[in-house]
Amino acid sequence: MAEHQLKKICADMRQKNLPHMIGNIVLAHRVGYVPIGHPGLFVGVSAPHRKEAIESMDWAIFQIKAKVPVWKQEVYEDQTRAWTVNCECYWLSPSSQTPNNEATTGRFTILSS
């Protein structure tokens, strides 16, 4: 589901901008254990002008937070753990806020357009 939403965000970004305003788009979301201080999300956009690239990246991050279902298990200093859900994802219902499984690998889901 998350990969489908990321692909849709890429397509929407292309449709939102005139084709000549942005070049390549890369969305990468980390799956699995992410050490503190390491990136969990990468958004890259090429464009002839900085303004269009920055505005497109900002738009993509907002869309990812609003539309992509992301769960994470936080591990605290005392080794207790708690699952959290992306609270900014407006369409998640309380019953759907339980993750399907515990991710243990450190890989990225990378989409490029």
Tab-separated table of N, CA, C and O in Angstrom:
chain	number	residue	atom	x	y	z
A	1	MET	N	0.824	-1.193	0.000
A	1	MET	CA	0.000	0.000	0.000
A	1	MET	C	0.871	1.260	0.000
A	1	MET	O	0.593	2.201	-0.714
A	2	ALA	N	1.930	1.266	0.810
A	2	ALA	CA	2.790	2.452	0.870
A	2	ALA	C	3.467	2.698	-0.472
A	2	ALA	O	3.542	3.839	-0.934
A	3	GLU	N	3.940	1.624	-1.125
A	3	GLU	CA	4.604	1.783	-2.414
A	3	GLU	C	3.634	2.345	-3.457
A	3	GLU	O	3.995	3.208	-4.245
A	4	HIS	N	2.396	1.865	-3.434
A	4	HIS	CA	1.372	2.382	-4.349
A	4	HIS	C	1.156	3.879	-4.126
A	4	HIS	O	1.081	4.661	-5.088
A	5	GLN	N	1.072	4.296	-2.876
A	5	GLN	CA	0.873	5.714	-2.568
A	5	GLN	C	2.074	6.552	-3.001
A	5	GLN	O	1.915	7.668	-3.504
A	6	LEU	N	3.291	6.028	-2.814
A	6	LEU	CA	4.488	6.769	-3.249
A	6	LEU	C	4.496	6.946	-4.767
A	6	LEU	O	4.832	8.016	-5.271
A	7	LYS	N	4.099	5.899	-5.495
A	7	LYS	CA	4.025	6.008	-6.956
A	7	LYS	C	2.987	7.054	-7.363
A	7	LYS	O	3.200	7.827	-8.291
A	8	LYS	N	1.863	7.068	-6.661
A	8	LYS	CA	0.811	8.043	-6.969
A	8	LYS	C	1.303	9.463	-6.692
A	8	LYS	O	1.009	10.380	-7.458
A	9	ILE	N	2.057	9.657	-5.633
A	9	ILE	CA	2.604	10.983	-5.319
A	9	ILE	C	3.539	11.437	-6.438
A	9	ILE	O	3.495	12.594	-6.861
A	10	CYS	N	4.375	10.524	-6.957
A	10	CYS	CA	5.249	10.872	-8.098
A	10	CYS	C	4.415	11.296	-9.295
A	10	CYS	O	4.704	12.317	-9.933
A	11	ALA	N	3.383	10.515	-9.610
A	11	ALA	CA	2.525	10.837	-10.762
A	11	ALA	C	1.804	12.159	-10.552
A	11	ALA	O	1.719	12.984	-11.477
A	12	ASP	N	1.297	12.374	-9.337
A	12	ASP	CA	0.604	13.637	-9.035
A	12	ASP	C	1.553	14.829	-9.143
A	12	ASP	O	1.168	15.908	-9.597
A	13	MET	N	2.797	14.636	-8.731
A	13	MET	CA	3.773	15.721	-8.812
A	13	MET	C	4.035	16.076	-10.266
A	13	MET	O	4.114	17.253	-10.614
A	14	ARG	N	4.132	15.063	-11.114
A	14	ARG	CA	4.330	15.314	-12.547
A	14	ARG	C	3.137	16.064	-13.130
A	14	ARG	O	3.296	16.987	-13.912
A	15	GLN	N	1.933	15.648	-12.747
A	15	GLN	CA	0.723	16.274	-13.279
A	15	GLN	C	0.570	17.702	-12.759
A	15	GLN	O	0.135	18.589	-13.479
A	16	LYS	N	0.929	17.923	-11.504
A	16	LYS	CA	0.799	19.235	-10.865
A	16	LYS	C	1.738	20.265	-11.512
A	16	LYS	O	1.383	21.421	-11.658
A	17	ASN	N	2.923	19.827	-11.873
A	17	ASN	CA	3.922	20.725	-12.459
A	17	ASN	C	3.948	20.554	-13.969
A	17	ASN	O	3.715	19.479	-14.486
A	18	LEU	N	4.254	21.609	-14.657
A	18	LEU	CA	4.443	21.487	-16.099
A	18	LEU	C	5.671	20.609	-16.334
A	18	LEU	O	6.635	20.672	-15.573
A	19	PRO	N	5.659	19.779	-17.359
A	19	PRO	CA	6.760	18.837	-17.575
A	19	PRO	C	8.144	19.485	-17.605
A	19	PRO	O	9.117	18.875	-17.218
A	20	HIS	N	8.224	20.712	-18.062
A	20	HIS	CA	9.534	21.357	-18.154
A	20	HIS	C	10.002	21.958	-16.823
A	20	HIS	O	11.120	22.412	-16.708
A	21	MET	N	9.137	21.955	-15.799
A	21	MET	CA	9.506	22.597	-14.531
A	21	MET	C	10.287	21.677	-13.599
A	21	MET	O	11.066	22.148	-12.786
A	22	ILE	N	10.050	20.359	-13.681
A	22	ILE	CA	10.830	19.439	-12.857
A	22	ILE	C	11.349	18.312	-13.725
A	22	ILE	O	10.741	17.937	-14.721
A	23	GLY	N	12.495	17.789	-13.342
A	23	GLY	CA	13.120	16.698	-14.091
A	23	GLY	C	12.851	15.363	-13.414
A	23	GLY	O	11.744	14.835	-13.451
A	24	ASN	N	13.870	14.833	-12.756
A	24	ASN	CA	13.754	13.538	-12.096
A	24	ASN	C	13.167	13.679	-10.702
A	24	ASN	O	13.356	14.701	-10.036
A	25	ILE	N	12.478	12.626	-10.268
A	25	ILE	CA	11.908	12.570	-8.920
A	25	ILE	C	12.377	11.266	-8.281
A	25	ILE	O	12.284	10.205	-8.902
A	26	VAL	N	12.877	11.334	-7.053
A	26	VAL	CA	13.244	10.140	-6.299
A	26	VAL	C	12.611	10.249	-4.921
A	26	VAL	O	12.814	11.238	-4.208
A	27	LEU	N	11.818	9.233	-4.554
A	27	LEU	CA	11.251	9.129	-3.217
A	27	LEU	C	11.782	7.833	-2.620
A	27	LEU	O	11.615	6.772	-3.217
A	28	ALA	N	12.410	7.907	-1.480
A	28	ALA	CA	12.936	6.708	-0.819
A	28	ALA	C	12.500	6.739	0.635
A	28	ALA	O	12.759	7.714	1.344
A	29	HIS	N	11.827	5.672	1.065
A	29	HIS	CA	11.377	5.574	2.454
A	29	HIS	C	12.003	4.349	3.075
A	29	HIS	O	11.934	3.257	2.533
A	30	ARG	N	12.635	4.528	4.211
A	30	ARG	CA	13.344	3.448	4.897
A	30	ARG	C	12.358	2.448	5.458
A	30	ARG	O	11.341	2.805	6.021
A	31	VAL	N	12.676	1.171	5.319
A	31	VAL	CA	11.871	0.083	5.862
A	31	VAL	C	12.743	-0.680	6.850
A	31	VAL	O	13.863	-1.050	6.532
A	32	GLY	N	12.240	-0.897	8.046
A	32	GLY	CA	12.989	-1.659	9.036
A	32	GLY	C	13.670	-0.763	10.047
A	32	GLY	O	13.317	0.393	10.233
A	33	TYR	N	14.684	-1.300	10.707
A	33	TYR	CA	15.391	-0.590	11.776
A	33	TYR	C	16.122	0.621	11.215
A	33	TYR	O	16.881	0.512	10.250
A	34	VAL	N	15.886	1.766	11.806
A	34	VAL	CA	16.569	2.996	11.419
A	34	VAL	C	17.237	3.549	12.678
A	34	VAL	O	16.563	3.980	13.607
A	35	PRO	N	18.566	3.525	12.734
A	35	PRO	CA	19.249	4.048	13.920
A	35	PRO	C	18.952	5.532	14.125
A	35	PRO	O	18.689	6.266	13.164
A	36	ILE	N	18.991	5.957	15.360
A	36	ILE	CA	18.766	7.364	15.691
A	36	ILE	C	19.755	8.224	14.912
A	36	ILE	O	20.939	7.918	14.827
A	37	GLY	N	19.242	9.279	14.320
A	37	GLY	CA	20.077	10.199	13.557
A	37	GLY	C	20.240	9.825	12.087
A	37	GLY	O	20.806	10.592	11.318
A	38	HIS	N	19.756	8.657	11.685
A	38	HIS	CA	19.843	8.243	10.287
A	38	HIS	C	18.565	8.640	9.558
A	38	HIS	O	17.495	8.700	10.158
A	39	PRO	N	18.658	8.898	8.252
A	39	PRO	CA	17.462	9.320	7.519
A	39	PRO	C	16.468	8.187	7.342
A	39	PRO	O	16.844	7.048	7.074
A	40	GLY	N	15.202	8.501	7.484
A	40	GLY	CA	14.137	7.544	7.230
A	40	GLY	C	13.434	7.838	5.914
A	40	GLY	O	12.711	7.007	5.396
A	41	LEU	N	13.664	9.026	5.385
A	41	LEU	CA	13.002	9.454	4.163
A	41	LEU	C	13.973	10.292	3.339
A	41	LEU	O	14.706	11.122	3.877
A	42	PHE	N	13.961	10.062	2.034
A	42	PHE	CA	14.725	10.880	1.115
A	42	PHE	C	13.797	11.311	-0.010
A	42	PHE	O	13.090	10.484	-0.585
A	43	VAL	N	13.785	12.589	-0.283
A	43	VAL	CA	13.021	13.134	-1.398
A	43	VAL	C	13.993	13.954	-2.235
A	43	VAL	O	14.632	14.871	-1.721
A	44	GLY	N	14.106	13.607	-3.497
A	44	GLY	CA	14.977	14.349	-4.400
A	44	GLY	C	14.232	14.728	-5.672
A	44	GLY	O	13.500	13.909	-6.224
A	45	VAL	N	14.390	15.962	-6.089
A	45	VAL	CA	13.754	16.454	-7.313
A	45	VAL	C	14.771	17.309	-8.052
A	45	VAL	O	15.400	18.182	-7.459
A	46	SER	N	14.933	17.044	-9.339
A	46	SER	CA	15.794	17.914	-10.137
A	46	SER	C	14.909	18.875	-10.923
A	46	SER	O	13.799	18.531	-11.318
A	47	ALA	N	15.415	20.074	-11.091
A	47	ALA	CA	14.684	21.107	-11.821
A	47	ALA	C	15.680	22.143	-12.317
A	47	ALA	O	16.755	22.305	-11.734
A	48	PRO	N	15.329	22.846	-13.375
A	48	PRO	CA	16.222	23.882	-13.880
A	48	PRO	C	16.447	25.008	-12.866
A	48	PRO	O	17.481	25.655	-12.880
A	49	HIS	N	15.459	25.213	-11.999
A	49	HIS	CA	15.570	26.298	-11.027
A	49	HIS	C	15.324	25.768	-9.616
A	49	HIS	O	14.467	24.904	-9.406
A	50	ARG	N	16.076	26.276	-8.672
A	50	ARG	CA	16.014	25.849	-7.269
A	50	ARG	C	14.613	25.984	-6.692
A	50	ARG	O	14.142	25.109	-5.965
A	51	LYS	N	13.925	27.067	-6.990
A	51	LYS	CA	12.608	27.325	-6.407
A	51	LYS	C	11.633	26.183	-6.705
A	51	LYS	O	10.941	25.699	-5.804
A	52	GLU	N	11.562	25.752	-7.970
A	52	GLU	CA	10.649	24.671	-8.341
A	52	GLU	C	11.025	23.360	-7.652
A	52	GLU	O	10.166	22.603	-7.215
A	53	ALA	N	12.327	23.086	-7.545
A	53	ALA	CA	12.777	21.854	-6.897
A	53	ALA	C	12.397	21.857	-5.416
A	53	ALA	O	11.852	20.874	-4.905
A	54	ILE	N	12.648	22.948	-4.726
A	54	ILE	CA	12.351	23.031	-3.288
A	54	ILE	C	10.845	22.968	-3.049
A	54	ILE	O	10.385	22.251	-2.154
A	55	GLU	N	10.078	23.689	-3.840
A	55	GLU	CA	8.609	23.658	-3.684
A	55	GLU	C	8.063	22.258	-3.947
A	55	GLU	O	7.163	21.792	-3.245
A	56	SER	N	8.615	21.564	-4.938
A	56	SER	CA	8.163	20.209	-5.249
A	56	SER	C	8.522	19.236	-4.138
A	56	SER	O	7.720	18.369	-3.780
A	57	MET	N	9.715	19.365	-3.569
A	57	MET	CA	10.104	18.492	-2.456
A	57	MET	C	9.228	18.741	-1.243
A	57	MET	O	8.778	17.798	-0.573
A	58	ASP	N	8.954	19.997	-0.942
A	58	ASP	CA	8.099	20.344	0.183
A	58	ASP	C	6.702	19.753	-0.012
A	58	ASP	O	6.131	19.151	0.902
A	59	TRP	N	6.163	19.885	-1.220
A	59	TRP	CA	4.850	19.328	-1.534
A	59	TRP	C	4.852	17.814	-1.367
A	59	TRP	O	3.928	17.238	-0.796
A	60	ALA	N	5.914	17.146	-1.853
A	60	ALA	CA	5.994	15.682	-1.766
A	60	ALA	C	6.042	15.222	-0.310
A	60	ALA	O	5.362	14.267	0.063
A	61	ILE	N	6.812	15.897	0.530
A	61	ILE	CA	6.896	15.516	1.947
A	61	ILE	C	5.539	15.675	2.611
A	61	ILE	O	5.092	14.799	3.370
A	62	PHE	N	4.841	16.755	2.333
A	62	PHE	CA	3.504	16.953	2.896
A	62	PHE	C	2.570	15.828	2.449
A	62	PHE	O	1.816	15.273	3.250
A	63	GLN	N	2.627	15.465	1.164
A	63	GLN	CA	1.776	14.402	0.639
A	63	GLN	C	2.121	13.050	1.275
A	63	GLN	O	1.221	12.262	1.592
A	64	ILE	N	3.402	12.775	1.441
A	64	ILE	CA	3.822	11.517	2.071
A	64	ILE	C	3.275	11.432	3.492
A	64	ILE	O	2.707	10.421	3.900
A	65	LYS	N	3.419	12.513	4.252
A	65	LYS	CA	2.915	12.520	5.630
A	65	LYS	C	1.394	12.379	5.682
A	65	LYS	O	0.861	11.752	6.581
A	66	ALA	N	0.691	12.942	4.701
A	66	ALA	CA	-0.764	12.917	4.708
A	66	ALA	C	-1.357	11.632	4.140
A	66	ALA	O	-2.446	11.234	4.543
A	67	LYS	N	-0.633	10.941	3.242
A	67	LYS	CA	-1.256	9.852	2.501
A	67	LYS	C	-0.615	8.481	2.648
A	67	LYS	O	-1.241	7.482	2.317
A	68	VAL	N	0.626	8.419	3.082
A	68	VAL	CA	1.310	7.124	3.134
A	68	VAL	C	1.206	6.532	4.541
A	68	VAL	O	1.628	7.167	5.509
A	69	PRO	N	0.643	5.323	4.646
A	69	PRO	CA	0.525	4.689	5.965
A	69	PRO	C	1.888	4.194	6.444
A	69	PRO	O	2.460	3.286	5.848
A	70	VAL	N	2.423	4.826	7.471
A	70	VAL	CA	3.738	4.470	7.990
A	70	VAL	C	3.616	4.159	9.476
A	70	VAL	O	3.109	4.975	10.245
A	71	TRP	N	4.088	2.980	9.862
A	71	TRP	CA	4.140	2.615	11.276
A	71	TRP	C	5.592	2.535	11.681
A	71	TRP	O	6.460	2.221	10.886
A	72	LYS	N	5.859	2.793	12.939
A	72	LYS	CA	7.221	2.584	13.428
A	72	LYS	C	7.152	2.092	14.865
A	72	LYS	O	6.229	2.412	15.607
A	73	GLN	N	8.136	1.296	15.204
A	73	GLN	CA	8.240	0.818	16.566
A	73	GLN	C	9.397	1.573	17.205
A	73	GLN	O	10.551	1.416	16.803
A	74	GLU	N	9.079	2.397	18.171
A	74	GLU	CA	10.110	3.162	18.863
A	74	GLU	C	10.690	2.302	19.978
A	74	GLU	O	9.968	1.596	20.673
A	75	VAL	N	12.012	2.368	20.138
A	75	VAL	CA	12.703	1.641	21.195
A	75	VAL	C	13.338	2.690	22.105
A	75	VAL	O	14.112	3.528	21.645
A	76	TYR	N	13.002	2.630	23.391
A	76	TYR	CA	13.452	3.639	24.337
A	76	TYR	C	14.694	3.171	25.093
A	76	TYR	O	15.084	2.006	25.002
A	77	GLU	N	15.320	4.081	25.830
A	77	GLU	CA	16.553	3.770	26.552
A	77	GLU	C	16.404	2.567	27.473
A	77	GLU	O	17.335	1.794	27.640
A	78	ASP	N	15.228	2.419	28.091
A	78	ASP	CA	15.014	1.287	29.000
A	78	ASP	C	14.606	0.017	28.249
A	78	ASP	O	14.200	-0.973	28.850
A	79	GLN	N	14.731	0.041	26.909
A	79	GLN	CA	14.425	-1.066	26.003
A	79	GLN	C	12.938	-1.383	25.871
A	79	GLN	O	12.571	-2.391	25.267
A	80	THR	N	12.064	-0.556	26.446
A	80	THR	CA	10.641	-0.731	26.187
A	80	THR	C	10.370	-0.291	24.754
A	80	THR	O	11.106	0.517	24.189
A	81	ARG	N	9.300	-0.812	24.189
A	81	ARG	CA	8.970	-0.538	22.799
A	81	ARG	C	7.514	-0.115	22.688
A	81	ARG	O	6.683	-0.567	23.458
A	82	ALA	N	7.249	0.726	21.702
A	82	ALA	CA	5.871	1.150	21.451
A	82	ALA	C	5.697	1.397	19.961
A	82	ALA	O	6.535	2.040	19.325
A	83	TRP	N	4.603	0.872	19.403
A	83	TRP	CA	4.275	1.132	18.006
A	83	TRP	C	3.610	2.494	17.906
A	83	TRP	O	2.752	2.834	18.699
A	84	THR	N	4.015	3.247	16.910
A	84	THR	CA	3.377	4.533	16.644
A	84	THR	C	2.940	4.531	15.187
A	84	THR	O	3.459	3.780	14.370
A	85	VAL	N	1.989	5.358	14.897
A	85	VAL	CA	1.502	5.473	13.528
A	85	VAL	C	1.647	6.930	13.100
A	85	VAL	O	1.695	7.831	13.947
A	86	ASN	N	1.734	7.139	11.818
A	86	ASN	CA	1.825	8.494	11.293
A	86	ASN	C	0.498	9.206	11.558
A	86	ASN	O	-0.477	9.008	10.850
A	87	CYS	N	0.455	10.023	12.582
A	87	CYS	CA	-0.776	10.706	12.987
A	87	CYS	C	-1.272	11.696	11.941
A	87	CYS	O	-2.426	12.093	11.961
A	88	GLU	N	-0.393	12.122	11.036
A	88	GLU	CA	-0.793	13.086	10.017
A	88	GLU	C	-1.495	12.422	8.838
A	88	GLU	O	-2.001	13.094	7.958
A	89	CYS	N	-1.518	11.089	8.815
A	89	CYS	CA	-2.193	10.368	7.736
A	89	CYS	C	-3.684	10.389	8.034
A	89	CYS	O	-4.189	9.631	8.846
A	90	TYR	N	-4.388	11.302	7.374
A	90	TYR	CA	-5.758	11.658	7.728
A	90	TYR	C	-6.769	10.535	7.589
A	90	TYR	O	-7.789	10.542	8.245
A	91	TRP	N	-6.540	9.553	6.748
A	91	TRP	CA	-7.567	8.565	6.473
A	91	TRP	C	-7.432	7.293	7.288
A	91	TRP	O	-8.264	6.405	7.188
A	92	LEU	N	-6.393	7.178	8.117
A	92	LEU	CA	-6.248	5.976	8.935
A	92	LEU	C	-7.272	5.971	10.060
A	92	LEU	O	-7.394	6.924	10.810
A	93	SER	N	-7.991	4.881	10.174
A	93	SER	CA	-8.941	4.751	11.274
A	93	SER	C	-8.229	4.078	12.435
A	93	SER	O	-7.224	3.399	12.241
A	94	PRO	N	-8.727	4.235	13.681
A	94	PRO	CA	-8.061	3.597	14.823
A	94	PRO	C	-7.882	2.088	14.640
A	94	PRO	O	-6.880	1.535	15.053
A	95	SER	N	-8.819	1.419	13.979
A	95	SER	CA	-8.708	-0.025	13.805
A	95	SER	C	-7.615	-0.412	12.812
A	95	SER	O	-7.127	-1.530	12.830
A	96	SER	N	-7.233	0.505	11.931
A	96	SER	CA	-6.199	0.185	10.940
A	96	SER	C	-4.819	0.629	11.407
A	96	SER	O	-3.871	0.557	10.664
A	97	GLN	N	-4.699	1.072	12.638
A	97	GLN	CA	-3.432	1.603	13.105
A	97	GLN	C	-2.564	0.562	13.788
A	97	GLN	O	-1.707	0.888	14.575
A	98	THR	N	-2.760	-0.704	13.472
A	98	THR	CA	-1.912	-1.756	13.990
A	98	THR	C	-1.073	-2.289	12.839
A	98	THR	O	-1.612	-2.669	11.814
A	99	PRO	N	0.239	-2.323	12.992
A	99	PRO	CA	1.089	-2.792	11.897
A	99	PRO	C	0.881	-4.278	11.632
A	99	PRO	O	0.535	-5.032	12.525
A	100	ASN	N	1.107	-4.674	10.385
A	100	ASN	CA	0.940	-6.076	10.010
A	100	ASN	C	2.044	-6.962	10.573
A	100	ASN	O	1.812	-8.095	10.924
A	101	ASN	N	3.260	-6.467	10.606
A	101	ASN	CA	4.365	-7.265	11.119
A	101	ASN	C	5.491	-6.347	11.553
A	101	ASN	O	5.485	-5.167	11.288
A	102	GLU	N	6.459	-6.917	12.213
A	102	GLU	CA	7.599	-6.133	12.693
A	102	GLU	C	8.687	-6.170	11.640
A	102	GLU	O	9.160	-7.238	11.257
A	103	ALA	N	9.070	-5.023	11.152
A	103	ALA	CA	10.126	-4.950	10.144
A	103	ALA	C	11.477	-5.057	10.822
A	103	ALA	O	11.710	-4.455	11.853
A	104	THR	N	12.371	-5.854	10.254
A	104	THR	CA	13.668	-6.044	10.883
A	104	THR	C	14.825	-5.736	9.960
A	104	THR	O	15.959	-5.727	10.387
A	105	THR	N	14.545	-5.481	8.692
A	105	THR	CA	15.635	-5.198	7.766
A	105	THR	C	15.815	-3.696	7.628
A	105	THR	O	14.891	-2.940	7.896
A	106	GLY	N	16.976	-3.280	7.228
A	106	GLY	CA	17.236	-1.869	7.027
A	106	GLY	C	17.326	-1.547	5.552
A	106	GLY	O	18.405	-1.319	5.037
A	107	ARG	N	16.233	-1.548	4.845
A	107	ARG	CA	16.261	-1.269	3.416
A	107	ARG	C	15.362	-0.087	3.106
A	107	ARG	O	14.574	0.326	3.933
A	108	PHE	N	15.494	0.441	1.921
A	108	PHE	CA	14.666	1.543	1.471
A	108	PHE	C	13.693	1.044	0.411
A	108	PHE	O	14.038	0.158	-0.378
A	109	THR	N	12.504	1.600	0.410
A	109	THR	CA	11.617	1.464	-0.732
A	109	THR	C	11.913	2.685	-1.588
A	109	THR	O	11.698	3.802	-1.151
A	110	ILE	N	12.469	2.473	-2.765
A	110	ILE	CA	12.897	3.593	-3.601
A	110	ILE	C	12.051	3.628	-4.868
A	110	ILE	O	11.923	2.628	-5.563
A	111	LEU	N	11.486	4.768	-5.118
A	111	LEU	CA	10.718	4.974	-6.340
A	111	LEU	C	11.324	6.147	-7.071
A	111	LEU	O	11.644	7.157	-6.477
A	112	SER	N	11.475	6.000	-8.344
A	112	SER	CA	12.002	7.108	-9.115
A	112	SER	C	11.175	7.274	-10.362
A	112	SER	O	10.627	6.316	-10.894
A	113	SER	N	11.028	8.512	-10.755
A	113	SER	CA	10.190	8.821	-11.906
A	113	SER	C	10.947	9.731	-12.842
A	113	SER	O	11.667	10.584	-12.448
